[in-house]
XYZ file of C-alpha atoms in Angstrom:
369
model
C 11.491 48.088 25.586
C 10.353 50.012 22.534
C 13.004 52.208 20.967
C 12.370 55.878 20.322
C 12.640 57.328 16.853
C 16.053 58.853 17.610
C 17.400 55.560 18.958
C 16.235 53.710 15.838
C 17.926 56.285 13.621
C 21.184 55.922 15.574
C 21.034 52.142 15.124
C 20.582 52.442 11.353
C 23.357 55.034 11.063
C 25.735 52.837 13.073
C 24.976 49.850 10.872
C 25.497 51.870 7.684
C 28.858 52.975 9.006
C 30.078 49.521 10.072
C 28.031 47.104 7.890
C 28.108 44.759 10.881
C 25.289 44.096 13.333
C 27.661 43.281 16.227
C 29.764 46.399 15.698
C 26.689 48.616 15.418
C 25.247 47.040 18.580
C 28.417 47.903 20.543
C 28.260 51.499 19.307
C 24.619 52.163 20.316
C 24.511 49.744 23.253
C 21.793 47.264 22.184
C 21.449 43.656 21.155
C 22.655 42.615 17.649
C 19.250 41.013 17.004
C 17.638 44.421 17.468
C 19.954 45.864 14.846
C 19.134 43.080 12.393
C 15.393 43.511 12.928
C 15.390 47.247 12.146
C 17.764 46.817 9.192
C 15.685 43.978 7.732
C 12.520 46.067 8.015
C 14.131 48.980 6.234
C 15.672 46.869 3.466
C 12.374 45.059 2.701
C 10.344 48.263 2.489
C 8.383 47.747 5.711
C 7.834 50.511 8.297
C 10.893 50.359 10.505
C 9.080 51.025 13.779
C 6.046 48.828 12.986
C 5.457 45.862 15.329
C 6.490 42.452 14.034
C 3.893 39.706 13.997
C 5.399 36.419 15.074
C 4.136 33.107 13.627
C 1.196 31.623 15.489
C 0.057 28.088 16.091
C -3.244 28.987 14.420
C -1.829 30.395 11.178
C -2.468 27.199 9.212
C -6.109 27.107 10.385
C -7.064 30.735 9.715
C -8.545 30.071 6.258
C -10.559 27.109 7.514
C -12.052 29.123 10.397
C -12.830 31.993 7.998
C -14.659 29.495 5.770
C -16.708 28.213 8.724
C -17.598 31.727 9.841
C -18.603 32.698 6.309
C -20.752 29.581 5.804
C -22.467 30.085 9.179
C -22.912 33.821 8.508
C -20.998 34.707 11.652
C -22.999 32.417 13.966
C -20.376 29.722 14.553
C -19.586 29.215 18.238
C -15.998 28.900 19.409
C -16.794 25.630 21.213
C -17.982 23.954 17.990
C -15.050 25.403 16.070
C -12.643 23.982 18.654
C -14.122 20.479 18.256
C -13.767 20.643 14.489
C -10.224 22.015 14.695
C -9.230 19.150 16.968
C -10.340 16.699 14.273
C -8.014 18.515 11.841
C -5.004 18.047 14.123
C -5.096 21.316 16.098
C -3.603 20.813 19.574
C -4.045 24.315 20.992
C -6.306 25.336 23.862
C -9.914 26.468 23.644
C -8.781 29.960 24.639
C -6.653 30.156 21.503
C -9.625 28.996 19.438
C -11.894 31.647 20.969
C -9.418 34.355 20.012
C -9.101 32.976 16.484
C -12.885 32.780 16.002
C -13.381 36.274 17.414
C -10.849 37.714 14.966
C -12.474 35.875 12.038
C -15.930 37.147 13.023
C -14.609 40.703 13.315
C -13.197 40.513 9.791
C -16.445 38.967 8.520
C -18.576 41.739 10.027
C -16.260 44.364 8.615
C -16.744 42.925 5.155
C -13.199 41.618 4.798
C -14.247 38.488 2.870
C -12.888 36.850 -0.222
C -15.337 36.044 -2.991
C -13.631 32.706 -3.649
C -11.654 30.510 -1.301
C -10.607 26.953 -2.127
C -12.287 24.486 0.194
C -9.856 22.860 2.615
C -10.651 19.174 3.302
C -12.088 18.340 6.704
C -13.748 15.193 8.050
C -17.308 14.755 6.850
C -17.398 17.907 4.701
C -17.806 16.597 1.146
C -17.794 13.627 -1.185
C -16.740 14.198 -4.764
C -17.735 11.985 -7.697
C -17.023 11.899 -11.421
C -17.543 9.696 -14.493
C -14.760 8.465 -16.785
C -14.570 6.105 -19.748
C -14.191 2.457 -18.744
C -12.823 -0.728 -20.358
C -14.508 -2.694 -23.146
C -16.893 -5.461 -22.057
C -19.234 -7.731 -24.070
C -22.745 -6.278 -23.982
C -26.098 -8.073 -23.790
C -25.853 -8.863 -27.503
C -22.314 -10.217 -27.155
C -20.708 -7.322 -29.025
C -17.820 -5.375 -27.399
C -19.157 -2.323 -25.656
C -17.635 0.586 -23.771
C -18.457 1.004 -20.088
C -18.246 3.931 -17.662
C -16.441 4.145 -14.332
C -17.944 5.973 -11.372
C -15.243 7.517 -9.152
C -16.095 8.773 -5.658
C -13.823 9.757 -2.800
C -13.556 11.585 0.507
C -10.728 14.148 0.146
C -9.794 14.279 3.839
C -9.339 10.545 4.434
C -8.483 9.779 0.782
C -10.995 6.915 0.793
C -11.847 6.068 -2.804
C -14.463 3.910 -4.534
C -14.575 2.864 -8.223
C -17.767 1.275 -9.595
C -18.434 0.189 -13.211
C -21.695 1.018 -15.043
C -23.121 0.540 -18.506
C -24.259 4.154 -18.881
C -24.213 7.543 -17.134
C -27.938 8.090 -16.751
C -29.583 9.226 -13.508
C -30.635 5.710 -12.397
C -27.079 4.423 -12.845
C -25.782 7.423 -10.915
C -28.227 6.733 -8.067
C -27.123 3.080 -7.855
C -23.429 3.943 -7.866
C -23.790 6.776 -5.372
C -25.802 4.624 -2.974
C -23.167 1.893 -3.166
C -20.329 4.382 -2.599
C -21.982 5.938 0.463
C -22.539 2.533 2.048
C -18.922 1.541 1.350
C -17.721 4.771 2.985
C -19.926 4.190 6.000
C -21.862 7.470 6.026
C -23.058 10.598 4.264
C -21.066 13.886 4.228
C -22.514 17.403 4.218
C -22.068 17.981 0.466
C -22.079 15.879 -2.703
C -19.910 17.595 -5.303
C -19.519 16.889 -8.999
C -18.501 18.707 -12.154
C -21.184 20.849 -13.847
C -23.208 18.900 -16.404
C -22.029 15.472 -15.244
C -24.131 12.644 -16.629
C -26.514 12.336 -19.565
C -29.662 14.426 -19.237
C -29.155 14.897 -15.490
C -30.399 18.223 -14.177
C -29.393 19.896 -10.948
C -32.931 19.424 -9.652
C -32.476 15.655 -10.089
C -29.279 15.740 -8.033
C -31.028 17.893 -5.436
C -33.692 15.195 -4.981
C -30.992 12.558 -4.574
C -29.225 14.716 -1.998
C -32.523 15.266 -0.169
C -32.972 11.516 0.249
C -29.525 11.173 1.849
C -29.616 14.475 3.748
C -26.743 16.083 1.814
C -26.515 19.140 -0.427
C -25.668 18.436 -4.078
C -23.517 21.178 -5.573
C -21.267 21.767 -8.575
C -17.529 22.176 -8.223
C -14.730 23.609 -10.353
C -10.953 23.617 -9.817
C -9.775 26.712 -7.986
C -7.573 29.084 -9.969
C -6.866 32.723 -9.038
C -6.854 33.583 -12.745
C -10.485 32.461 -13.195
C -12.109 34.299 -10.282
C -14.209 36.577 -12.483
C -15.862 34.059 -14.792
C -19.312 34.612 -13.253
C -19.912 31.112 -11.845
C -20.888 32.315 -8.388
C -22.768 29.230 -7.222
C -19.978 26.696 -7.729
C -17.631 25.340 -5.083
C -13.965 25.895 -5.857
C -11.574 23.106 -4.889
C -7.804 23.123 -4.917
C -6.487 20.996 -7.818
C -4.749 18.658 -5.380
C -8.092 17.745 -3.774
C -9.912 16.769 -6.983
C -11.060 13.177 -7.237
C -8.346 10.985 -8.838
C -9.454 9.156 -11.973
C -6.407 7.034 -12.803
C -6.780 3.248 -12.548
C -4.684 0.229 -13.542
C -7.587 -1.729 -15.045
C -7.179 -3.677 -18.275
C -8.565 -2.466 -21.585
C -10.865 -5.465 -22.088
C -12.746 -7.925 -19.871
C -14.589 -11.144 -20.640
C -17.770 -10.046 -18.830
C -19.251 -7.206 -16.840
C -18.983 -9.357 -13.708
C -15.225 -9.640 -14.238
C -14.982 -5.869 -14.530
C -17.037 -5.439 -11.359
C -14.707 -7.798 -9.488
C -11.632 -5.972 -10.790
C -13.018 -2.639 -9.590
C -13.794 -4.147 -6.176
C -10.221 -5.438 -5.868
C -8.847 -2.068 -6.959
C -10.991 -0.273 -4.359
C -9.833 -2.652 -1.653
C -6.187 -2.199 -2.594
C -6.147 1.614 -2.724
C -7.928 1.806 0.657
C -5.830 -0.805 2.450
C -4.131 0.635 5.515
C -6.273 3.771 5.475
C -6.713 4.645 9.150
C -8.123 8.126 8.557
C -11.437 6.744 7.304
C -12.178 5.507 10.839
C -11.820 9.055 12.133
C -13.876 10.533 9.298
C -16.740 8.098 9.791
C -17.356 9.703 13.180
C -18.332 12.901 11.371
C -20.403 11.242 8.635
C -24.164 10.979 9.020
C -25.843 7.549 8.858
C -26.913 6.255 5.456
C -30.704 5.845 5.174
C -31.850 2.258 5.588
C -33.877 2.445 2.365
C -32.001 3.160 -0.872
C -33.007 6.014 -3.132
C -35.288 4.628 -5.839
C -35.444 7.856 -7.847
C -36.072 7.298 -11.585
C -35.298 3.574 -11.401
C -38.439 2.740 -13.355
C -41.471 0.577 -12.694
C -41.589 -1.774 -9.735
C -42.308 -5.428 -10.570
C -42.301 -8.689 -8.605
C -40.254 -11.623 -9.903
C -42.444 -14.673 -10.572
C -41.730 -18.218 -9.549
C -40.316 -19.043 -12.971
C -37.415 -16.625 -12.295
C -38.496 -14.235 -15.034
C -40.016 -10.796 -15.434
C -42.720 -9.945 -17.944
C -42.215 -6.992 -20.240
C -44.235 -6.426 -23.363
C -45.042 -9.760 -24.985
C -41.910 -11.498 -23.700
C -40.411 -12.803 -20.472
C -36.834 -12.134 -19.480
C -34.892 -14.417 -17.121
C -33.395 -13.183 -13.842
C -31.131 -14.773 -11.196
C -32.897 -17.403 -9.007
C -32.141 -15.446 -5.826
C -34.628 -12.755 -6.901
C -37.734 -14.974 -6.937
C -40.557 -13.298 -5.010
C -38.693 -10.027 -4.617
C -39.427 -6.614 -6.074
C -37.233 -5.161 -8.816
C -37.297 -2.004 -10.924
C -37.312 -2.164 -14.721
C -36.720 0.538 -17.306
C -35.884 0.714 -21.009
C -32.685 2.542 -21.989
C -31.329 2.678 -25.554
C -33.160 -0.457 -26.678
C -32.284 -2.477 -23.577
C -34.302 -3.627 -20.562
C -32.448 -2.731 -17.371
C -33.344 -4.542 -14.150
C -32.289 -3.094 -10.786
C -32.823 -4.822 -7.442
C -32.404 -3.989 -3.771
C -29.921 -6.617 -2.593
C -30.552 -5.751 1.087
C -26.834 -5.949 1.856
C -23.805 -3.666 1.897
C -24.332 -2.839 -1.781
C -28.146 -2.384 -1.748
C -29.130 -1.001 -5.187
C -27.445 -2.835 -8.046
C -28.110 -3.643 -11.673
C -28.776 -7.377 -11.841
C -29.652 -7.897 -15.509
C -29.720 -6.154 -18.877
C -31.508 -7.647 -21.893
C -31.651 -6.523 -25.523
C -35.218 -5.579 -26.490
C -36.710 -6.403 -29.900
C -36.589 -3.416 -32.228
C -40.372 -2.901 -32.221
C -40.686 -3.254 -28.435
C -37.831 -0.842 -27.885
C -39.477 1.822 -30.029
C -42.929 1.422 -28.515
C -41.988 0.960 -24.872
C -38.942 3.146 -24.318
C -40.957 6.275 -23.580
C -43.338 4.468 -21.197
C -40.812 3.052 -18.721
C -38.054 4.865 -16.845
């Protein structure tokens, strides 16, 4: 029963006189917990007679539902929200979800929205990728050369893929991204990366890649309340704990690029061993297209019977398994890069890289790629 104003005042006066909740409760004839509640409200600066909101089962999911309502512009149904909450571990009833969604929609319509909210991981929401500096490997000319590591992961299941590459150009990014998606078993809703990632890669290029796989390519920045007014309205803000990890235990040098590729494959297998959440997340991922994205891979050529490809006035050898198959060739920084569709779990992969003669490199570089 709600106490009147006079009864509340008597309770506070009795407590001030005795400094004991039990003694004050005997004086005014109420429960000691009632005395503690009114005294705690007064001492913390809250309205003494205001109702107390008890913790709810849905408190930890409020921000996620607000994000869904905001992204759907208030059109999210409670039934779909309940299915998605169940995948996040929510064990409440659909009636509780309907009340939660209705409250979130009411706040959204009233304009009670935050400009920035860190994305909370959920199955099938986003894949994040990033480039880092890789170990030293002998190049096509035999000289030690730095490589790059492509890191991609699904924040909810913590499934991670590391792939080596010679450069960070758009074709290399397409090959690595295609391989990562096939290793993860599906395509999420968003492909996120840091602004300006890659060499000469524009957002329109990433948008075309996302269009092929049916995902939206967007930029992301770490979420920080102190940087909410920096003007970058179009970027996704992610909590620092959900950023893609970039640490590896690879060696500083390798005898060949194949050895580095094998080391990255073993590292990927080890960090994902025992990961049971990826099975649950794959149910929310969309299927990977059967054909890989061949954006900006270069010119298509067919490998002749002599296991070589013609370019300029020379012929460059390729692995015997590629005889009669189509490959893509392009010139990058004085080198001829050959990419093939392996028609397996990896699909697009760089199969050869040859050093071009100085004259050929100057004359042909702008014509291919």
